[in-house]
Every structure is written in C-alpha cells, then in structure tokens.
Amino acid sequence: MTPTRREFGLGLLATIAAARPGWAQGRTLTDSVGRRVTVPDRVARVMAAGPPASILLYALAPDAMVGWVPQPPVEAKPFLLPAVRELPASPRLTARGGDAPDTERIAALKPDLIVDFGSVGANYVALAEKVRASAHISYALIDGAIEKSPAALRLAGELLGRRERAVELAAYAEQSLAKVDAVLAAAGPRPKVYVACGPDGLLTAVRGSGLTEIVERAGAINVADGKAERGGALSPSLEQIGASNPDIVIAFDRAAYQAIRTQPAWQKLAAVSSKRVFAAPTLPWGWLGEPPSVNRLIGLRWMLSVLHPKEAAMDLRAEARGFHRLFYGVTPGDAELSALLEGASG
C-alpha cells in the first residue's frame, strides 16, 4: 500500500527522532536575551561559538564538546581531563571581521546545540539568528558578565541537561561574589593598580574595560583612565605610569611580568622597587580573562588576596587547588601548583 503524504511525513519524523534520541520531544528554554531555544531532551553534542563558551562547556559538560575554540596549548593540557585534551578545533563563529560562518562545516559536526557565552549585544544576537536560520541548529546566548555568573551557570546547566553540576558551580560563583562584597565592606582605602600587558608591560586597559573588570570588581582603582585607543587599550610611557603612582602592579601575562622584573627602567617605579608586582596565573586559562569565562572566578578570589590580604585571609594554594578540582576536574600536584602560582604572591 502506498503511504499517504501524512503517513510519509510521520515516518520521516520517526526516523529522525530514532537517529537523534530526544529530538522529537525536546525542551524549550529562554536564553539570556529572551530568545526561545529548543533543545533535545538529551543534549549529546554541543558546539561553542567562541573561546569563553568553550571553557564554559568544558566546566559543565566536557563529554558533550564537539571541539575546542581554539585548541588548548601544549602547556595547558596537563591541567585538563585526558579524555578531551586532543579534541579537534571547531570553527569560531564570533571572530571579529572574519568570514561568514561556514554552515556546512557547522552542520558536519552535528551539534544538538550551539552556545555562546560573553557579550549579548545586538551583533551577537544577529549572528545567532543568522546561524540558526542557515544551519537549522539551536543557538543559545548566555550573558558572561561576572556579576551574572551564577545565573549563567544555571542557565547553561538547564540547556545542557546538567542541572546538578551547574548548581554546584553556581554556588561557587555566588560565594565568590559574596566574599568580595564582605571583604570590601571591611577593607580600608582601595589601592591604585596598574595592569600591565604586552611584551614590555607598556600596554594596559582603561577603567571599566573587560581586561580590568576582575581587578576593579575586587576593589582596585585602575590608574588607566581617559580616552582609550583601539580595543579599549592604552600605551602609556613609564613616566606616565610613575606619575599615576600605583600602589600595585598586576601583570596580566607572563611577558609583562618578565619585562617588569628584568628591565632596569621599571625599577624606578615605587610599586616595583618595593616588590608589589604580581603575575596573573595563565594555565590552563588566564585568571583575569583571555578568554573571559568562568576562569575569572578564581581570578576574583586571587585579586582579593592581593589587594586586601588581611581581610581576605586566603590560602592561595588551597584556593587554586580547590578551583581546579571543581571546575576543571583535575587537581594540580605540588610542583604544578608552584609553577602555576609563580609570581602570584609577589
């Protein structure tokens, strides 16, 4: 008997549902910008739209990742679960000024869901809609602002079907933000800080920018103020930095830390000569950002220990070990921890 059009359609849907368990049922949730996102009851394959989302997915559902954005460097791999260290790179959808998303390559990865984590501005909303329309894959936007970390983790957990795991990580985020508020309420004057970036340390970010968000949230006054250059950056001279008289210098990356420690000109700065220079840990991802994801939560606690050591009363080694165990699933050994924290305590 020849099937009717309706019977054929129902049969096709049944075949698709059998190939992708949970697809036919599905769940509809609301993302951070109010968009309705439908996902399977069981989300088995997830694609990150950019680097921050890649870290978020690793923390919540490493077994569901279709790839890294980008692949972690060799030195980061010992801090990651062996099962995902060698996952391939997947396309970055959020690259600025790049080509249009390759929908064929995206479809070939067969993700049940695409997740973006970070800015939820109009351009990212437009990108999500474009990809969803062309690739026919659900695409969720999750707000990556540090203050919204608990809500972001819970939303991601709902989307991925990892609610219990998300509740555990969200509790850590809530405790971190609450600890900052408690310490700042008890602390004295806020220290002035210069955040050093780049190969010579003479690159920084203006007050209120993403690169200095964690430093400022932990109670520092960023001495870099005024009109920014491209990307929110400034290139001050050592004389200008000296005139701002920072109490503390935070090296955002290892290159800046080495420059500050080894170049004689830097020694004229009071904060440097008095050994008030601290290096942000960078493995497997930077504690202050780059990329700005859940890795910044341990950066927030670290900055408290640097800016307000008495009030924070923190064992940095224990904090780092606990964070890595909880978020990354790997507990660093003593030697790895020492290398990771080199310069972080001054």
Tab-separated table of C-alpha atoms in Angstrom:
chain	number	residue	atom	x	y	z
A	1	MET	CA	0.000	0.000	0.000
A	2	THR	CA	1.340	3.414	-0.952
A	3	PRO	CA	1.673	5.668	2.130
A	4	THR	CA	-0.216	8.923	2.239
A	5	ARG	CA	1.705	12.204	2.439
A	6	ARG	CA	0.839	12.496	6.146
A	7	GLU	CA	1.966	8.939	6.872
A	8	PHE	CA	5.200	9.533	4.973
A	9	GLY	CA	5.847	12.713	6.964
A	10	LEU	CA	5.217	10.975	10.268
A	11	GLY	CA	7.512	8.159	9.244
A	12	LEU	CA	10.286	10.596	8.346
A	13	LEU	CA	9.985	12.330	11.708
A	14	ALA	CA	10.136	8.976	13.469
A	15	THR	CA	13.322	8.100	11.574
A	16	ILE	CA	14.966	11.396	12.528
A	17	ALA	CA	13.894	11.002	16.133
A	18	ALA	CA	15.371	7.497	16.230
A	19	ALA	CA	18.661	8.786	14.829
A	20	ARG	CA	18.818	11.642	17.350
A	21	PRO	CA	17.333	10.417	20.666
A	22	GLY	CA	15.255	13.035	22.387
A	23	TRP	CA	14.993	15.284	19.322
A	24	ALA	CA	11.268	14.744	18.756
A	25	GLN	CA	10.347	15.585	22.337
A	26	GLY	CA	12.659	18.490	23.041
A	27	ARG	CA	12.562	21.282	25.609
A	28	THR	CA	12.140	24.984	25.065
A	29	LEU	CA	14.073	27.393	27.306
A	30	THR	CA	14.717	31.117	27.279
A	31	ASP	CA	18.286	32.357	26.886
A	32	SER	CA	19.857	35.499	28.401
A	33	VAL	CA	18.320	37.854	25.844
A	34	GLY	CA	14.840	36.366	25.929
A	35	ARG	CA	15.151	34.199	22.819
A	36	ARG	CA	13.319	30.874	22.903
A	37	VAL	CA	15.733	27.987	22.337
A	38	THR	CA	14.551	24.432	21.722
A	39	VAL	CA	16.958	21.631	22.602
A	40	PRO	CA	16.650	17.834	22.707
A	41	ASP	CA	15.764	16.170	25.997
A	42	ARG	CA	19.274	14.750	25.892
A	43	VAL	CA	21.926	17.108	24.566
A	44	ALA	CA	24.780	14.882	23.437
A	45	ARG	CA	26.829	17.191	21.182
A	46	VAL	CA	27.441	20.882	21.847
A	47	MET	CA	29.419	23.429	19.867
A	48	ALA	CA	30.972	26.546	21.365
A	49	ALA	CA	30.598	29.768	19.379
A	50	GLY	CA	33.827	31.219	20.789
A	51	PRO	CA	36.604	30.707	23.376
A	52	PRO	CA	34.616	31.777	26.502
A	53	ALA	CA	31.854	29.328	25.620
A	54	SER	CA	34.437	26.595	25.060
A	55	ILE	CA	35.605	26.931	28.679
A	56	LEU	CA	32.047	27.053	29.976
A	57	LEU	CA	31.201	23.835	28.137
A	58	TYR	CA	34.348	22.156	29.422
A	59	ALA	CA	33.441	23.023	33.021
A	60	LEU	CA	29.870	21.753	32.676
A	61	ALA	CA	29.812	19.012	30.051
A	62	PRO	CA	33.243	18.024	28.693
A	63	ASP	CA	31.850	14.774	27.310
A	64	ALA	CA	29.444	16.713	25.052
A	65	MET	CA	32.020	19.004	23.429
A	66	VAL	CA	32.478	18.606	19.668
A	67	GLY	CA	35.769	20.537	19.766
A	68	TRP	CA	37.807	23.368	21.252
A	69	VAL	CA	37.708	27.045	20.278
A	70	PRO	CA	40.696	27.145	19.959
A	71	GLN	CA	42.602	24.004	20.912
A	72	PRO	CA	44.447	24.479	24.228
A	73	PRO	CA	48.226	24.932	24.009
A	74	VAL	CA	50.511	22.066	24.991
A	75	GLU	CA	51.359	23.613	28.360
A	76	ALA	CA	47.655	23.783	29.307
A	77	LYS	CA	46.860	20.118	28.661
A	78	PRO	CA	48.169	18.664	31.962
A	79	PHE	CA	45.546	20.796	33.717
A	80	LEU	CA	42.704	19.306	31.640
A	81	LEU	CA	40.912	15.962	31.593
A	82	PRO	CA	42.791	13.445	29.401
A	83	ALA	CA	39.609	12.500	27.509
A	84	VAL	CA	39.245	15.947	25.940
A	85	ARG	CA	42.813	17.216	25.626
A	86	GLU	CA	43.094	16.177	21.990
A	87	LEU	CA	39.662	17.215	20.756
A	88	PRO	CA	39.929	18.996	17.400
A	89	ALA	CA	39.419	22.697	16.838
A	90	SER	CA	35.922	23.704	15.827
A	91	PRO	CA	35.020	26.872	13.897
A	92	ARG	CA	34.956	30.120	15.827
A	93	LEU	CA	31.683	31.823	14.972
A	94	THR	CA	32.318	35.029	16.929
A	95	ALA	CA	35.582	36.106	15.294
A	96	ARG	CA	35.561	39.828	14.555
A	97	GLY	CA	35.854	40.830	10.941
A	98	GLY	CA	36.021	37.238	9.854
A	99	ASP	CA	34.250	35.441	7.066
A	100	ALA	CA	30.598	34.480	7.277
A	101	PRO	CA	30.043	31.313	9.354
A	102	ASP	CA	30.651	28.141	7.359
A	103	THR	CA	27.281	26.491	7.865
A	104	GLU	CA	28.305	23.330	6.035
A	105	ARG	CA	31.227	22.795	8.391
A	106	ILE	CA	28.986	23.538	11.374
A	107	ALA	CA	26.371	21.052	10.176
A	108	ALA	CA	29.059	18.411	9.620
A	109	LEU	CA	29.837	18.481	13.350
A	110	LYS	CA	26.196	17.533	14.043
A	111	PRO	CA	25.748	19.602	17.199
A	112	ASP	CA	22.452	19.442	19.056
A	113	LEU	CA	23.100	22.974	20.290
A	114	ILE	CA	25.441	25.947	19.778
A	115	VAL	CA	26.278	28.029	22.860
A	116	ASP	CA	27.785	31.491	23.030
A	117	PHE	CA	28.960	32.902	26.369
A	118	GLY	CA	30.020	36.514	26.851
A	119	SER	CA	28.635	39.685	25.350
A	120	VAL	CA	24.971	39.537	24.386
A	121	GLY	CA	24.908	42.740	22.353
A	122	ALA	CA	22.866	43.206	19.194
A	123	ASN	CA	25.636	41.948	16.904
A	124	TYR	CA	25.824	38.630	18.753
A	125	VAL	CA	22.057	38.273	18.682
A	126	ALA	CA	22.100	38.875	14.918
A	127	LEU	CA	24.844	36.272	14.475
A	128	ALA	CA	22.895	33.709	16.481
A	129	GLU	CA	19.788	34.258	14.387
A	130	LYS	CA	21.745	34.056	11.150
A	131	VAL	CA	23.418	30.785	12.074
A	132	ARG	CA	20.217	29.261	13.387
A	133	ALA	CA	18.369	30.163	10.195
A	134	SER	CA	21.059	28.873	7.846
A	135	ALA	CA	22.318	25.804	9.739
A	136	HIS	CA	18.988	24.885	11.382
A	137	ILE	CA	20.669	24.341	14.747
A	138	SER	CA	19.503	25.824	18.055
A	139	TYR	CA	21.789	28.616	19.263
A	140	ALA	CA	21.731	29.970	22.836
A	141	LEU	CA	23.231	33.221	24.092
A	142	ILE	CA	24.391	33.295	27.726
A	143	ASP	CA	25.407	36.555	29.403
A	144	GLY	CA	29.053	36.349	30.508
A	145	ALA	CA	29.148	39.372	32.850
A	146	ILE	CA	30.945	38.395	36.056
A	147	GLU	CA	28.025	39.542	38.219
A	148	LYS	CA	25.713	37.215	36.307
A	149	SER	CA	27.932	34.150	36.630
A	150	PRO	CA	25.594	32.228	38.980
A	151	ALA	CA	22.586	32.747	36.697
A	152	ALA	CA	24.687	31.984	33.604
A	153	LEU	CA	25.882	28.679	35.022
A	154	ARG	CA	22.361	27.648	35.994
A	155	LEU	CA	21.017	28.544	32.548
A	156	ALA	CA	23.809	26.613	30.850
A	157	GLY	CA	23.078	23.654	33.107
A	158	GLU	CA	19.417	23.692	32.108
A	159	LEU	CA	20.269	23.914	28.412
A	160	LEU	CA	22.790	21.089	28.589
A	161	GLY	CA	20.795	18.889	30.935
A	162	ARG	CA	23.496	19.192	33.643
A	163	ARG	CA	21.443	20.852	36.364
A	164	GLU	CA	23.157	19.313	39.403
A	165	ARG	CA	26.612	20.121	38.104
A	166	ALA	CA	25.545	23.682	37.306
A	167	VAL	CA	24.084	24.220	40.775
A	168	GLU	CA	27.428	23.208	42.296
A	169	LEU	CA	29.415	25.619	40.115
A	170	ALA	CA	26.858	28.413	40.552
A	171	ALA	CA	27.211	28.106	44.326
A	172	TYR	CA	30.956	28.708	43.973
A	173	ALA	CA	30.263	31.791	41.867
A	174	GLU	CA	27.791	33.131	44.427
A	175	GLN	CA	30.244	32.553	47.256
A	176	SER	CA	32.984	34.342	45.333
A	177	LEU	CA	30.876	37.441	44.716
A	178	ALA	CA	29.642	37.450	48.306
A	179	LYS	CA	33.197	37.172	49.603
A	180	VAL	CA	34.241	40.172	47.528
A	181	ASP	CA	31.421	42.258	48.971
A	182	ALA	CA	32.226	41.177	52.535
A	183	VAL	CA	35.942	41.908	52.161
A	184	LEU	CA	35.359	45.307	50.572
A	185	ALA	CA	32.956	46.250	53.350
A	186	ALA	CA	35.690	45.558	55.918
A	187	ALA	CA	38.707	46.834	53.952
A	188	GLY	CA	40.214	50.296	54.093
A	189	PRO	CA	41.048	52.584	51.162
A	190	ARG	CA	41.126	50.928	47.762
A	191	PRO	CA	44.632	50.547	46.318
A	192	LYS	CA	45.609	52.099	42.996
A	193	VAL	CA	46.628	49.491	40.425
A	194	TYR	CA	48.332	49.484	37.053
A	195	VAL	CA	47.502	46.434	34.919
A	196	ALA	CA	50.459	45.639	32.663
A	197	CYS	CA	50.063	43.787	29.374
A	198	GLY	CA	52.186	43.143	26.308
A	199	PRO	CA	55.841	42.237	25.776
A	200	ASP	CA	57.182	45.289	27.619
A	201	GLY	CA	54.335	45.876	30.075
A	202	LEU	CA	53.567	49.222	28.439
A	203	LEU	CA	50.098	48.283	27.326
A	204	THR	CA	47.080	48.467	29.579
A	205	ALA	CA	43.304	48.838	29.501
A	206	VAL	CA	41.205	51.796	30.567
A	207	ARG	CA	38.997	51.808	33.607
A	208	GLY	CA	35.791	49.864	33.012
A	209	SER	CA	37.148	47.649	30.237
A	210	GLY	CA	36.849	43.885	30.094
A	211	LEU	CA	40.555	43.258	30.716
A	212	THR	CA	40.435	45.058	34.051
A	213	GLU	CA	36.927	44.070	35.153
A	214	ILE	CA	38.096	41.496	37.697
A	215	VAL	CA	40.771	43.785	39.157
A	216	GLU	CA	38.268	46.581	39.623
A	217	ARG	CA	35.498	44.317	40.946
A	218	ALA	CA	37.885	43.107	43.644
A	219	GLY	CA	38.319	46.666	44.879
A	220	ALA	CA	41.179	48.254	42.941
A	221	ILE	CA	41.276	51.713	41.406
A	222	ASN	CA	42.580	51.319	37.870
A	223	VAL	CA	45.008	54.211	37.261
A	224	ALA	CA	44.489	53.953	33.490
A	225	ASP	CA	41.693	56.359	32.781
A	226	GLY	CA	40.732	58.562	29.880
A	227	LYS	CA	40.211	58.014	26.190
A	228	ALA	CA	41.205	54.566	25.016
A	229	GLU	CA	42.933	53.621	21.822
A	230	ARG	CA	41.798	50.753	19.627
A	231	GLY	CA	40.138	47.939	21.558
A	232	GLY	CA	39.994	49.867	24.826
A	233	ALA	CA	43.786	49.798	25.227
A	234	LEU	CA	46.288	52.465	26.219
A	235	SER	CA	50.028	52.631	25.625
A	236	PRO	CA	51.361	54.804	28.460
A	237	SER	CA	55.001	55.666	28.967
A	238	LEU	CA	56.825	54.692	32.125
A	239	GLU	CA	56.811	58.363	33.094
A	240	GLN	CA	53.029	58.471	32.833
A	241	ILE	CA	52.691	55.297	34.878
A	242	GLY	CA	55.027	56.733	37.502
A	243	ALA	CA	53.023	59.946	37.668
A	244	SER	CA	49.882	57.956	38.476
A	245	ASN	CA	51.829	56.363	41.375
A	246	PRO	CA	50.126	52.943	41.539
A	247	ASP	CA	50.353	51.039	44.814
A	248	ILE	CA	50.408	47.700	42.989
A	249	VAL	CA	51.298	46.463	39.500
A	250	ILE	CA	49.402	43.471	38.145
A	251	ALA	CA	50.991	41.683	35.190
A	252	PHE	CA	48.197	40.341	33.015
A	253	ASP	CA	50.508	37.926	31.230
A	254	ARG	CA	53.933	36.317	31.688
A	255	ALA	CA	55.627	38.512	29.089
A	256	ALA	CA	54.725	41.663	31.007
A	257	TYR	CA	55.836	40.103	34.281
A	258	GLN	CA	59.243	39.208	32.890
A	259	ALA	CA	59.704	42.695	31.425
A	260	ILE	CA	58.863	44.392	34.698
A	261	ARG	CA	61.204	42.157	36.663
A	262	THR	CA	64.183	42.399	34.290
A	263	GLN	CA	64.160	45.844	32.672
A	264	PRO	CA	66.008	48.463	34.771
A	265	ALA	CA	63.676	51.304	33.794
A	266	TRP	CA	60.795	49.619	35.618
A	267	GLN	CA	62.728	49.600	38.893
A	268	LYS	CA	62.201	53.361	39.209
A	269	LEU	CA	58.524	52.732	39.862
A	270	ALA	CA	57.839	52.628	43.611
A	271	ALA	CA	55.489	49.657	43.362
A	272	VAL	CA	58.177	47.678	41.525
A	273	SER	CA	61.110	48.587	43.777
A	274	SER	CA	59.009	47.646	46.814
A	275	LYS	CA	58.145	44.300	45.193
A	276	ARG	CA	54.445	44.980	44.832
A	277	VAL	CA	54.287	43.273	41.438
A	278	PHE	CA	52.041	40.260	40.957
A	279	ALA	CA	51.697	37.910	37.989
A	280	ALA	CA	48.300	36.561	36.984
A	281	PRO	CA	48.341	32.760	36.566
A	282	THR	CA	47.601	31.767	32.986
A	283	LEU	CA	47.056	27.988	32.914
A	284	PRO	CA	45.023	26.432	31.568
A	285	TRP	CA	43.438	29.871	31.016
A	286	GLY	CA	44.224	33.327	32.384
A	287	TRP	CA	42.785	34.100	35.792
A	288	LEU	CA	41.918	37.656	34.772
A	289	GLY	CA	40.455	36.699	31.432
A	290	GLU	CA	41.720	35.896	27.956
A	291	PRO	CA	39.370	34.393	27.362
A	292	PRO	CA	36.843	35.899	29.785
A	293	SER	CA	34.920	32.892	31.044
A	294	VAL	CA	34.419	31.028	34.319
A	295	ASN	CA	38.216	31.041	34.777
A	296	ARG	CA	37.764	34.605	36.057
A	297	LEU	CA	36.049	33.332	39.215
A	298	ILE	CA	39.341	32.111	40.689
A	299	GLY	CA	40.888	35.358	39.447
A	300	LEU	CA	38.393	37.278	41.548
A	301	ARG	CA	39.439	35.412	44.683
A	302	TRP	CA	43.110	35.802	43.834
A	303	MET	CA	42.752	39.559	43.396
A	304	LEU	CA	41.153	39.799	46.835
A	305	SER	CA	44.212	38.102	48.329
A	306	VAL	CA	46.487	40.588	46.531
A	307	LEU	CA	44.547	43.781	47.174
A	308	HIS	CA	43.241	43.042	50.667
A	309	PRO	CA	45.351	40.193	52.101
A	310	LYS	CA	44.427	40.755	55.745
A	311	GLU	CA	40.680	40.930	55.182
A	312	ALA	CA	40.651	38.117	52.609
A	313	ALA	CA	42.676	35.767	54.851
A	314	MET	CA	43.115	33.345	51.984
A	315	ASP	CA	45.307	30.285	51.409
A	316	LEU	CA	46.016	30.785	47.717
A	317	ARG	CA	47.362	27.280	47.121
A	318	ALA	CA	44.270	25.723	48.666
A	319	GLU	CA	42.009	28.061	46.698
A	320	ALA	CA	43.720	27.246	43.405
A	321	ARG	CA	43.707	23.513	44.054
A	322	GLY	CA	40.022	23.565	45.005
A	323	PHE	CA	39.002	25.583	41.956
A	324	HIS	CA	40.885	23.344	39.549
A	325	ARG	CA	39.381	20.236	41.107
A	326	LEU	CA	35.832	21.647	40.980
A	327	PHE	CA	35.798	23.399	37.586
A	328	TYR	CA	38.424	21.504	35.590
A	329	GLY	CA	38.197	18.036	37.121
A	330	VAL	CA	41.978	17.832	37.588
A	331	THR	CA	43.784	18.548	40.869
A	332	PRO	CA	47.279	20.015	40.302
A	333	GLY	CA	50.167	18.390	42.118
A	334	ASP	CA	52.508	20.411	44.307
A	335	ALA	CA	55.047	21.036	41.541
A	336	GLU	CA	52.371	22.024	39.039
A	337	LEU	CA	50.771	24.313	41.602
A	338	SER	CA	54.085	26.016	42.349
A	339	ALA	CA	54.710	26.645	38.648
A	340	LEU	CA	51.155	27.889	38.153
A	341	LEU	CA	51.378	30.366	41.038
A	342	GLU	CA	54.877	31.675	40.328
A	343	GLY	CA	54.745	35.428	40.919
A	344	ALA	CA	51.107	35.369	42.034
A	345	SER	CA	52.058	36.087	45.631
A	346	GLY	CA	54.598	38.774	44.805
